[in-house]
Short mmCIF file of C-alpha atoms and ligand atoms in Angstrom, two decimals:
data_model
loop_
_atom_site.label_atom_id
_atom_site.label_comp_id
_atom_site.label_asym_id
_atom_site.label_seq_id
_atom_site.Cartn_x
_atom_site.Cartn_y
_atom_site.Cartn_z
CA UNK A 2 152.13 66.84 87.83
CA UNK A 3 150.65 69.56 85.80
CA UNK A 4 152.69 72.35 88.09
CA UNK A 5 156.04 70.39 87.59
CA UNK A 6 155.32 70.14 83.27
CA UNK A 7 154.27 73.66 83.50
CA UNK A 8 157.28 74.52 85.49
CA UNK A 9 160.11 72.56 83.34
CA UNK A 10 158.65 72.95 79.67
CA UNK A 11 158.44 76.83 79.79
CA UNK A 12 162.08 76.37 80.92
CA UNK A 13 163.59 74.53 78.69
CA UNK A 14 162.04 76.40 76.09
CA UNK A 15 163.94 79.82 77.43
CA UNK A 16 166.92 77.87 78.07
CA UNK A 17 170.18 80.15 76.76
CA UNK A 18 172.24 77.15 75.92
CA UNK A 19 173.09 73.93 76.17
CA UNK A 20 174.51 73.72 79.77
CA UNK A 21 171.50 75.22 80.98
CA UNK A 22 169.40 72.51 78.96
CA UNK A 23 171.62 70.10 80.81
CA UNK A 24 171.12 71.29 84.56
CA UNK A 25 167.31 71.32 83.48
CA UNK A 26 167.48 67.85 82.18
CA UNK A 27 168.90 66.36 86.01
CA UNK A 28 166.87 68.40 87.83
CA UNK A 29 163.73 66.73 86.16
CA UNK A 30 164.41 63.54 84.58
CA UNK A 31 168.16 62.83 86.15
CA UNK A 32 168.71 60.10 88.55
CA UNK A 33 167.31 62.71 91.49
CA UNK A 34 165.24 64.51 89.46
CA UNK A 35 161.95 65.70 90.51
CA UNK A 36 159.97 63.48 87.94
CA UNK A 37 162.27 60.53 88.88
CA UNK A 38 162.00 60.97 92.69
CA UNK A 39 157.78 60.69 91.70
CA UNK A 40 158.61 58.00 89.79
CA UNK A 41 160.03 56.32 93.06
CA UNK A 42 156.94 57.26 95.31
CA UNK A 43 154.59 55.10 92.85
CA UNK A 44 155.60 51.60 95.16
CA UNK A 45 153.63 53.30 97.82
CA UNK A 46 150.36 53.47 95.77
CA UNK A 47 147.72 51.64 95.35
CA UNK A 48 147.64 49.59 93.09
CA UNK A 49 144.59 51.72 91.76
CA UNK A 50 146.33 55.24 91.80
CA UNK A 51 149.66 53.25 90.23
CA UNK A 52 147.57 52.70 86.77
CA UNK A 53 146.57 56.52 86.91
CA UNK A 54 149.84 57.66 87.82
CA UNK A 55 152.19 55.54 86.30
CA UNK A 56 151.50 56.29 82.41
CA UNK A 57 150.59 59.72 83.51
CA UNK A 58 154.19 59.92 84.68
CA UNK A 59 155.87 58.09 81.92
CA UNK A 60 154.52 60.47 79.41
CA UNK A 61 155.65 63.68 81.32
CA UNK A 62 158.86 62.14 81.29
CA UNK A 63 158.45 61.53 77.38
CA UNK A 64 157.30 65.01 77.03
CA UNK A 65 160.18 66.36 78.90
CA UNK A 66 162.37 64.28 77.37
CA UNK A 67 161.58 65.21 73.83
CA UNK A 68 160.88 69.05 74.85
CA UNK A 69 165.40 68.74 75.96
CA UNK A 70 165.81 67.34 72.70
CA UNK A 71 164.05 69.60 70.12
CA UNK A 72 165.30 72.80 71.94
CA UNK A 73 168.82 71.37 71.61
CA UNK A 74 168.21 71.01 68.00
CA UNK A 75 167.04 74.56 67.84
CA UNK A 76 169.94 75.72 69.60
CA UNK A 77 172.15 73.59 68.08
CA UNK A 78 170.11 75.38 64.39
CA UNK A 79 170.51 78.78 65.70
CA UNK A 80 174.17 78.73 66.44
CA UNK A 81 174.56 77.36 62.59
CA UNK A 82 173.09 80.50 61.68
CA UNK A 83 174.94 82.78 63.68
CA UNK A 84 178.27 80.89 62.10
CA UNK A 85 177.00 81.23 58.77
CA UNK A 86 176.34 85.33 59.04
CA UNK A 87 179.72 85.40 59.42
CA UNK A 88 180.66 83.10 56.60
CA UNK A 89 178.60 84.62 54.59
CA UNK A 90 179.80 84.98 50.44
CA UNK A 91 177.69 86.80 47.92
CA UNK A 92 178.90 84.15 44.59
CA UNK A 93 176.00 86.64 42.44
CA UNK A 94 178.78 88.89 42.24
CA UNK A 95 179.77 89.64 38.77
CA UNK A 96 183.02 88.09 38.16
CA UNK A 97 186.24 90.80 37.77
CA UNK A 98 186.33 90.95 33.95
CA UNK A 99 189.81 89.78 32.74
CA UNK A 100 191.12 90.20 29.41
CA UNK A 101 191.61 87.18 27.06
CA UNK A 102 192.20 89.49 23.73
CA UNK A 103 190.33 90.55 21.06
CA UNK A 104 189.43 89.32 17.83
CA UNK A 105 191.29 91.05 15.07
CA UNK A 106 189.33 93.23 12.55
CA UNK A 107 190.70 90.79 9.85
CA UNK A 108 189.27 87.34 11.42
CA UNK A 109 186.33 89.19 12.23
CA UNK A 110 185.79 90.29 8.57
CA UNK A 111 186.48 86.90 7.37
CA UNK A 112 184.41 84.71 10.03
CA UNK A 113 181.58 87.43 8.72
CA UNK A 114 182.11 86.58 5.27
CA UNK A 115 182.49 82.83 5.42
CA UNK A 116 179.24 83.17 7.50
CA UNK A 117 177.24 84.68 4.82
CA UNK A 118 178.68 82.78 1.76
CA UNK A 119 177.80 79.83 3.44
CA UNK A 120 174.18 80.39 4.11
CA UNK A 121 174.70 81.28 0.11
CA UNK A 122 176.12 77.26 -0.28
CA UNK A 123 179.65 78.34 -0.70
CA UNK A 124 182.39 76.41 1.02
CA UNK A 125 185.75 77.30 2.18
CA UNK A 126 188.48 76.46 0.17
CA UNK A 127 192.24 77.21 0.94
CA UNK A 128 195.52 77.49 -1.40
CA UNK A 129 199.45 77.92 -0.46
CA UNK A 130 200.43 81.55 -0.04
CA UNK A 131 203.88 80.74 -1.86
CA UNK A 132 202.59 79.83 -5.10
CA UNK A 133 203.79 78.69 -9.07
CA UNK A 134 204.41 81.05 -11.54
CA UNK A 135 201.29 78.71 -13.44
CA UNK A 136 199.10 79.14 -10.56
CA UNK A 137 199.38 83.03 -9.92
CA UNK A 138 199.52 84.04 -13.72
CA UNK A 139 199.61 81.76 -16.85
CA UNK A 140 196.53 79.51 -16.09
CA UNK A 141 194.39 82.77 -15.19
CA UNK A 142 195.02 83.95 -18.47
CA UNK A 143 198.01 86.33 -17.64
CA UNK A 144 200.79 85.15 -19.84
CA UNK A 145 204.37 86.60 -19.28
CA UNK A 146 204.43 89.54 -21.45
CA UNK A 147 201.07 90.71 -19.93
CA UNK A 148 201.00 94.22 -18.38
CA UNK A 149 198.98 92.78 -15.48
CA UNK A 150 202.43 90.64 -14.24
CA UNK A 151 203.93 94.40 -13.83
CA UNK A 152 200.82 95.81 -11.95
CA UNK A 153 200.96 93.46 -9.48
CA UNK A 154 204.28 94.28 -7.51
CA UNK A 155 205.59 90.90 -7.63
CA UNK A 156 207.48 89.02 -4.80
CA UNK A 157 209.78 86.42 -6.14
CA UNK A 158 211.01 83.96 -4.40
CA UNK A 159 214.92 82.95 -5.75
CA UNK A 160 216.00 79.90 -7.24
CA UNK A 161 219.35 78.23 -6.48
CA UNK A 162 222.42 79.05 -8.60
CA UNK A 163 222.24 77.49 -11.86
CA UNK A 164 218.24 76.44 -11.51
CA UNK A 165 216.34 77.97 -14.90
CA UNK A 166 213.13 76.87 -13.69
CA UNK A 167 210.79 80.00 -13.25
CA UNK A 168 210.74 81.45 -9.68
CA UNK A 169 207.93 80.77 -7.23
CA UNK A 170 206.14 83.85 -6.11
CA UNK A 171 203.95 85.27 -3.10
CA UNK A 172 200.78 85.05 -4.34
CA UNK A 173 200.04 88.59 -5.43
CA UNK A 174 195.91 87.55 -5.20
CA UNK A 175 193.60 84.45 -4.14
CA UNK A 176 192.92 83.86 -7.59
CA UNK A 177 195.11 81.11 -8.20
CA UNK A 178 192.71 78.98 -5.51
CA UNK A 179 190.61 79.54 -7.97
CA UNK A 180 192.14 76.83 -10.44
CA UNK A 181 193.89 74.91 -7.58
CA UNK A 182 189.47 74.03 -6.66
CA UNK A 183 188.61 73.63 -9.97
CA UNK A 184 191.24 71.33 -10.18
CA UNK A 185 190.25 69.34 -7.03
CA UNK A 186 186.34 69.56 -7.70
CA UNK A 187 185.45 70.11 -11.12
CA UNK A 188 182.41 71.64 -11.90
CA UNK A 189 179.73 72.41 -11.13
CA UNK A 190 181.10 74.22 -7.56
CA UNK A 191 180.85 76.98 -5.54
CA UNK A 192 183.74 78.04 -3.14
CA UNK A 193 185.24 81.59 -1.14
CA UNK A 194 189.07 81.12 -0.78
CA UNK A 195 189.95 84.34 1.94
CA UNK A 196 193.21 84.36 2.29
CA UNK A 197 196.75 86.13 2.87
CA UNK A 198 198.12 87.83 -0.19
CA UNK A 199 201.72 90.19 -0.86
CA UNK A 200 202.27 93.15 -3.20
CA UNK A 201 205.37 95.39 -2.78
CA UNK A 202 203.34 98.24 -1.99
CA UNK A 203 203.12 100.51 1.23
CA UNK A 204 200.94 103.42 1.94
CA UNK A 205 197.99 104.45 3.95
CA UNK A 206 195.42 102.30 1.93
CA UNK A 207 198.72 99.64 1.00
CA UNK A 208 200.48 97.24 2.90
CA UNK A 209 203.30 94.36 1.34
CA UNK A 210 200.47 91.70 2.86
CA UNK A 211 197.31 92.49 3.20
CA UNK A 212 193.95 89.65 2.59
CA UNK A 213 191.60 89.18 -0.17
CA UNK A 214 188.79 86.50 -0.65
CA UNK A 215 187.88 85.02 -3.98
CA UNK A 216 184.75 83.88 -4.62
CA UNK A 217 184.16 80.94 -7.42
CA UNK A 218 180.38 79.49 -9.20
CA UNK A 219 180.82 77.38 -11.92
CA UNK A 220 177.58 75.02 -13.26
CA UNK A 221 175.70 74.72 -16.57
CA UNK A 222 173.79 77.83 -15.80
CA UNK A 223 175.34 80.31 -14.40
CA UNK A 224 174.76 84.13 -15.53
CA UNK A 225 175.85 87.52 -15.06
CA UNK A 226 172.45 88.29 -13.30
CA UNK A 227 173.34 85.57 -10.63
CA UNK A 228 177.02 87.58 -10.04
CA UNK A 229 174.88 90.22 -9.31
CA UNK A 230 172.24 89.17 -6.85
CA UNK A 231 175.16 87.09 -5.12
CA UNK A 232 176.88 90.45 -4.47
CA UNK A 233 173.76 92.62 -3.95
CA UNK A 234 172.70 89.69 -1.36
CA UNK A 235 176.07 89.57 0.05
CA UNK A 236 176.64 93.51 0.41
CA UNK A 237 173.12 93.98 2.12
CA UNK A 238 174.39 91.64 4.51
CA UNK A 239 177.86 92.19 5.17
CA UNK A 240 177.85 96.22 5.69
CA UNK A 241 174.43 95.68 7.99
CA UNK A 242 173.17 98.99 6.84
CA UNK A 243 169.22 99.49 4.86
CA UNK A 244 169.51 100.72 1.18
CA UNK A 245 173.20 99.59 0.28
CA UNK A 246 173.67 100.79 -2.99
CA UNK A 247 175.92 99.16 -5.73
CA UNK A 248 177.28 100.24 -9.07
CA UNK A 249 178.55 97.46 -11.76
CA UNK A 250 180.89 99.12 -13.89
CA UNK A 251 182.38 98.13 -17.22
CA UNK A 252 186.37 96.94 -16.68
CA UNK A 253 189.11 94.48 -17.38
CA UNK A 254 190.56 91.58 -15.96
CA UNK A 255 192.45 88.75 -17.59
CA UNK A 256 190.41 86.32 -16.23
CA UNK A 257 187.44 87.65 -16.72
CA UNK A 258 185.00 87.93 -19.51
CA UNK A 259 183.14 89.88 -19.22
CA UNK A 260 184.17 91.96 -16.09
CA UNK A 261 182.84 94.38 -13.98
CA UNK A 262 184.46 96.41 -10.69
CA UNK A 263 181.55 97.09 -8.15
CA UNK A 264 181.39 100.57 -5.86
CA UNK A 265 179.20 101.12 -3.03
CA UNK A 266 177.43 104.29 -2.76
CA UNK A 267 179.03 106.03 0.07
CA UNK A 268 179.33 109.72 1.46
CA UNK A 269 182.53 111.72 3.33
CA UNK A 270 180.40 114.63 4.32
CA UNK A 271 182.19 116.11 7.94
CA UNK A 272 185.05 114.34 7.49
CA UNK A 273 183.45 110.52 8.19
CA UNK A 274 182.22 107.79 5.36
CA UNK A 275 178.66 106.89 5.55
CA UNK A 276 177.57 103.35 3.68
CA UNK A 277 174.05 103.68 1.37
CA UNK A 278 174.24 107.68 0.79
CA UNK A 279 175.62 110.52 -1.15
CA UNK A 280 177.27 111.03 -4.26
CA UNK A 281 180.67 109.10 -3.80
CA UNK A 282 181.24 105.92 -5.21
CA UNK A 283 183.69 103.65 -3.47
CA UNK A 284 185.10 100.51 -5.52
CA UNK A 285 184.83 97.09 -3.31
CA UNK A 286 185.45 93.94 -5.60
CA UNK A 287 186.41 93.05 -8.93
CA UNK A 288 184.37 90.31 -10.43
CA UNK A 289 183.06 88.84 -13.97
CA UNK A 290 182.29 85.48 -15.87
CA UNK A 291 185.14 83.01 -15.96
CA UNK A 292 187.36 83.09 -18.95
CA UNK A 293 187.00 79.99 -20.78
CA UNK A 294 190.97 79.58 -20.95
CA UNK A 295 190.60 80.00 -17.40
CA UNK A 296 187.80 76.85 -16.99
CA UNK A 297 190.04 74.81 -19.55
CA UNK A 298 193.48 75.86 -17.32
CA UNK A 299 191.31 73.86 -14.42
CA UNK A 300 190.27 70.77 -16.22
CA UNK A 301 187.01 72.42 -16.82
CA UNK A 302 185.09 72.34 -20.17
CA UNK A 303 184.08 76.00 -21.21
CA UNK A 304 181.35 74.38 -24.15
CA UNK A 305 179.59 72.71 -21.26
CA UNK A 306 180.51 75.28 -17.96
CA UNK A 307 180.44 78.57 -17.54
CA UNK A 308 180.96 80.82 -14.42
CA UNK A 309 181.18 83.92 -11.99
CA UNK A 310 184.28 84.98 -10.13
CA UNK A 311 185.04 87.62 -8.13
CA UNK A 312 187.79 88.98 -5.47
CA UNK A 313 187.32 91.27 -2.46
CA UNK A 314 189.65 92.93 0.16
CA UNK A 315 188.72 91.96 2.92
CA UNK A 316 190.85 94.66 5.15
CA UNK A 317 189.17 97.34 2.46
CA UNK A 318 185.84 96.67 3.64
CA UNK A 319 187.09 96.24 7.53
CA UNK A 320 187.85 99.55 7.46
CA UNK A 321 184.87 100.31 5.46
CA UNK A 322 182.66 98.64 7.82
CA UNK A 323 184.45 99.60 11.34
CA UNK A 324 185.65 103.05 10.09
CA UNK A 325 189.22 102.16 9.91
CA UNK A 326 190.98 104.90 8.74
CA UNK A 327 195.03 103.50 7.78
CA UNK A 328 195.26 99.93 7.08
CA UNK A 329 199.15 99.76 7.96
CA UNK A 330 197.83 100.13 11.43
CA UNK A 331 196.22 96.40 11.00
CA UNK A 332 199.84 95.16 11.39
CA UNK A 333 201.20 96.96 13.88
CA UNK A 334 200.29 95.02 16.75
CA UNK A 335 200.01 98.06 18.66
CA UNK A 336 197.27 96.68 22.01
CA UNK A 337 195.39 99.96 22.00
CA UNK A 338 194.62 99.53 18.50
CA UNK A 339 193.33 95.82 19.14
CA UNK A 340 191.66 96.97 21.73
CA UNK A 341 189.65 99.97 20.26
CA UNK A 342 188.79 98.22 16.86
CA UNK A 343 189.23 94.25 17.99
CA UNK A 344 186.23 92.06 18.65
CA UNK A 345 185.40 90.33 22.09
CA UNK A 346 186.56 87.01 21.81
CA UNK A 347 183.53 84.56 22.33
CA UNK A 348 181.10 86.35 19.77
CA UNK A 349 181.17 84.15 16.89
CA UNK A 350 179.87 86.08 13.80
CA UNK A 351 176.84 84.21 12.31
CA UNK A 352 173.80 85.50 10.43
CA UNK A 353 170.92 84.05 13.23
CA UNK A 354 173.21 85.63 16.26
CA UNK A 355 174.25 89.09 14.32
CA UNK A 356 177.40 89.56 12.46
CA UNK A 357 178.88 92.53 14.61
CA UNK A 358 177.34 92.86 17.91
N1 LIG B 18 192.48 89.03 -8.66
C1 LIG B 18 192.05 90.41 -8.77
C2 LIG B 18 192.97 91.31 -7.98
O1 LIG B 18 193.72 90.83 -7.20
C3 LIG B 18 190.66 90.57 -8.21
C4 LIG B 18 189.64 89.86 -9.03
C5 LIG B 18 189.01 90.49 -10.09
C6 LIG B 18 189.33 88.54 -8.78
C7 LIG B 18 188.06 89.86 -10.84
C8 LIG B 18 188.38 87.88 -9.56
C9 LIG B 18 187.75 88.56 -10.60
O2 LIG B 18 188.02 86.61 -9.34
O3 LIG B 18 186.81 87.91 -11.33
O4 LIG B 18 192.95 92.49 -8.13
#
């Protein structure tokens, strides 16, 4: 018995396949097997030798039995693996990278600014782009005589034959959102309007539409010294560069009183603009404390409320920022433009992530 496990365990275990496994399988345990035929002899024991024999039998047959069935298995594993060399697929692979577009410097700029006037408690605030003659001039203090109507390169819309009404416009700046909040809100408030704006103008720092945002603070206590940190605070964060340097200078607007434009220390040594050094002073914003006509042109009362305002161009400090050199080149829609200067499209700016990565 010991010969014939010897003999039919070592092989099955170097059987090639499973044909071989079978022919191994009747020569032991078949119907004429070997351990079968021994199987047969036990009616000639005695009945002594039978109760050695017999479960001594039975388990070589067991053993055999399961000694077919886990080399089948291992065939049956080892085929798998030969099948799935050949399948193999590496899915680590970086994907192909496929172009969705890029973010426009100009959504960029603004998704940056709404991100840090927000974390300031400013909200977003939106007005038409064709807007009243009331809206773009009279209630910010810029009656109709007022040289400031002729500086802006006015659009005007046209009215039908016979129609004396006066003419809508294209806004020539956001400041009409201004009193189009403070209408909706009242006071105290704090909003950024960015938006689309049109001048007839075209050169390489000019285009007929270009973008501005407005920014708006109105409460009992509001200060020239809180225009100024808001800015300082804002400029740090926007232009992402240590030691931005600002300048408040003495000006004019309408709607303003008192008003003040604001540079940004800047240098063009070699040809390039550097941010935060040299003796160059580039203007950025215009800004001051709310005119009271302009508070009482909103519903606002100026004996109670006072204010900050200011407005920005936001393609002005794209190319700034990005080192834009012509802004007409913003609207050309020309792809290796987007491409060089856009912004890949799943990095939202925000000020825990990083505004420009
Ligand atoms: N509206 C002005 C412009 O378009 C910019 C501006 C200046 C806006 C001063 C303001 C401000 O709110 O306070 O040139």
């Amino acid at each position: 018995m010991d010969d014939l496990r010897d003999k039919y365990i070592s092989a099955i275990s170097g059987a090639a396949d499973e044909a071989a496994l079978e022919d191994l399988r009747v020569q032991a345990v078949g119907k004429k097997g070997e351990v079968s035929l021994k199987m047969r002899e036990l009616g000639k024991m005695t009945p002594e030798e039978r109760q050695v024999a017999g479960p001594a039998l039975n388990a070589l047959k067991d053993e055999i039995n399961s000694a077919l069935s886990a080399k089948k298995a291992a065939l049956a594993d080892a085929a798998l693996n030969e099948r799935l060399k050949t399948e193999w697929l590496d899915v680590s692979l970086p994907a192909r990278e496929r172009r969705v577009g890029t973010i426009h410097p100009v959504s960029q700029v603004s998704e940056e600014v709404t991100a840090i006037f927000a974390d300031m408690g400013f909200a977003v605030a939106e007005g038409p782009q064709i807007e009243s003659d009331w809206y773009n001039f009279d209630a910010l203090n810029i009656p109709g005589h007022h040289p400031a109507r002729a500086e802006m390169d006015t659009f005007y819309t046209h009215r039908a034959e016979g129609d004396n009404r006066p003419p809508h416009v294209l806004r020539t700046h956001t400041s009409p959102v201004q009193i189009r909040s403070m209408e909706a809100q009242g006071a105290p408030i704090r909003v950024i309007c960015p938006g689309r704006v049109y001048r007839a103008d075209y050169d390489q720092t000019h285009t007929p539409m270009f973008h501005q945002v407005e920014g708006l603070a109105i409460d009992t206590d509001i200060s020239m010294a809180n225009l100024k940190w808001v800015l300082e605070e804002f400029c740090r964060a926007f232009f992402e560069v240590d030691g931005v340097e600002l300048r408040f200078r003495a000006s004019h607007f309408p709607f303003t009183e008192p008003s003040a434009e604001v540079d940004i220390r800047c240098s063009w040594e070699g040809g390039t603009l550097k941010l935060g050094e040299g003796d160059d002073w580039l203007e950025i914003l215009g800004s001051g404390m709310v005119h009271p006509k302009v508070l009482e042109a909103g519903g606002i009362d100026p004996a109670k409320y006072q204010g900050f305002a200011f407005g920005m161009g936001i393609d002005r400090i794209a190319m700034l920022k990005y080192g834009i050199p012509d802004l007409r080149a913003f609207f050309d829609s020309d792809l290796r433009w987007l491409r060089h200067y856009g912004f890949a499209a799943l990095d939202q700016p925000s000020l825990q992530g990083g505004l420009s990565r």
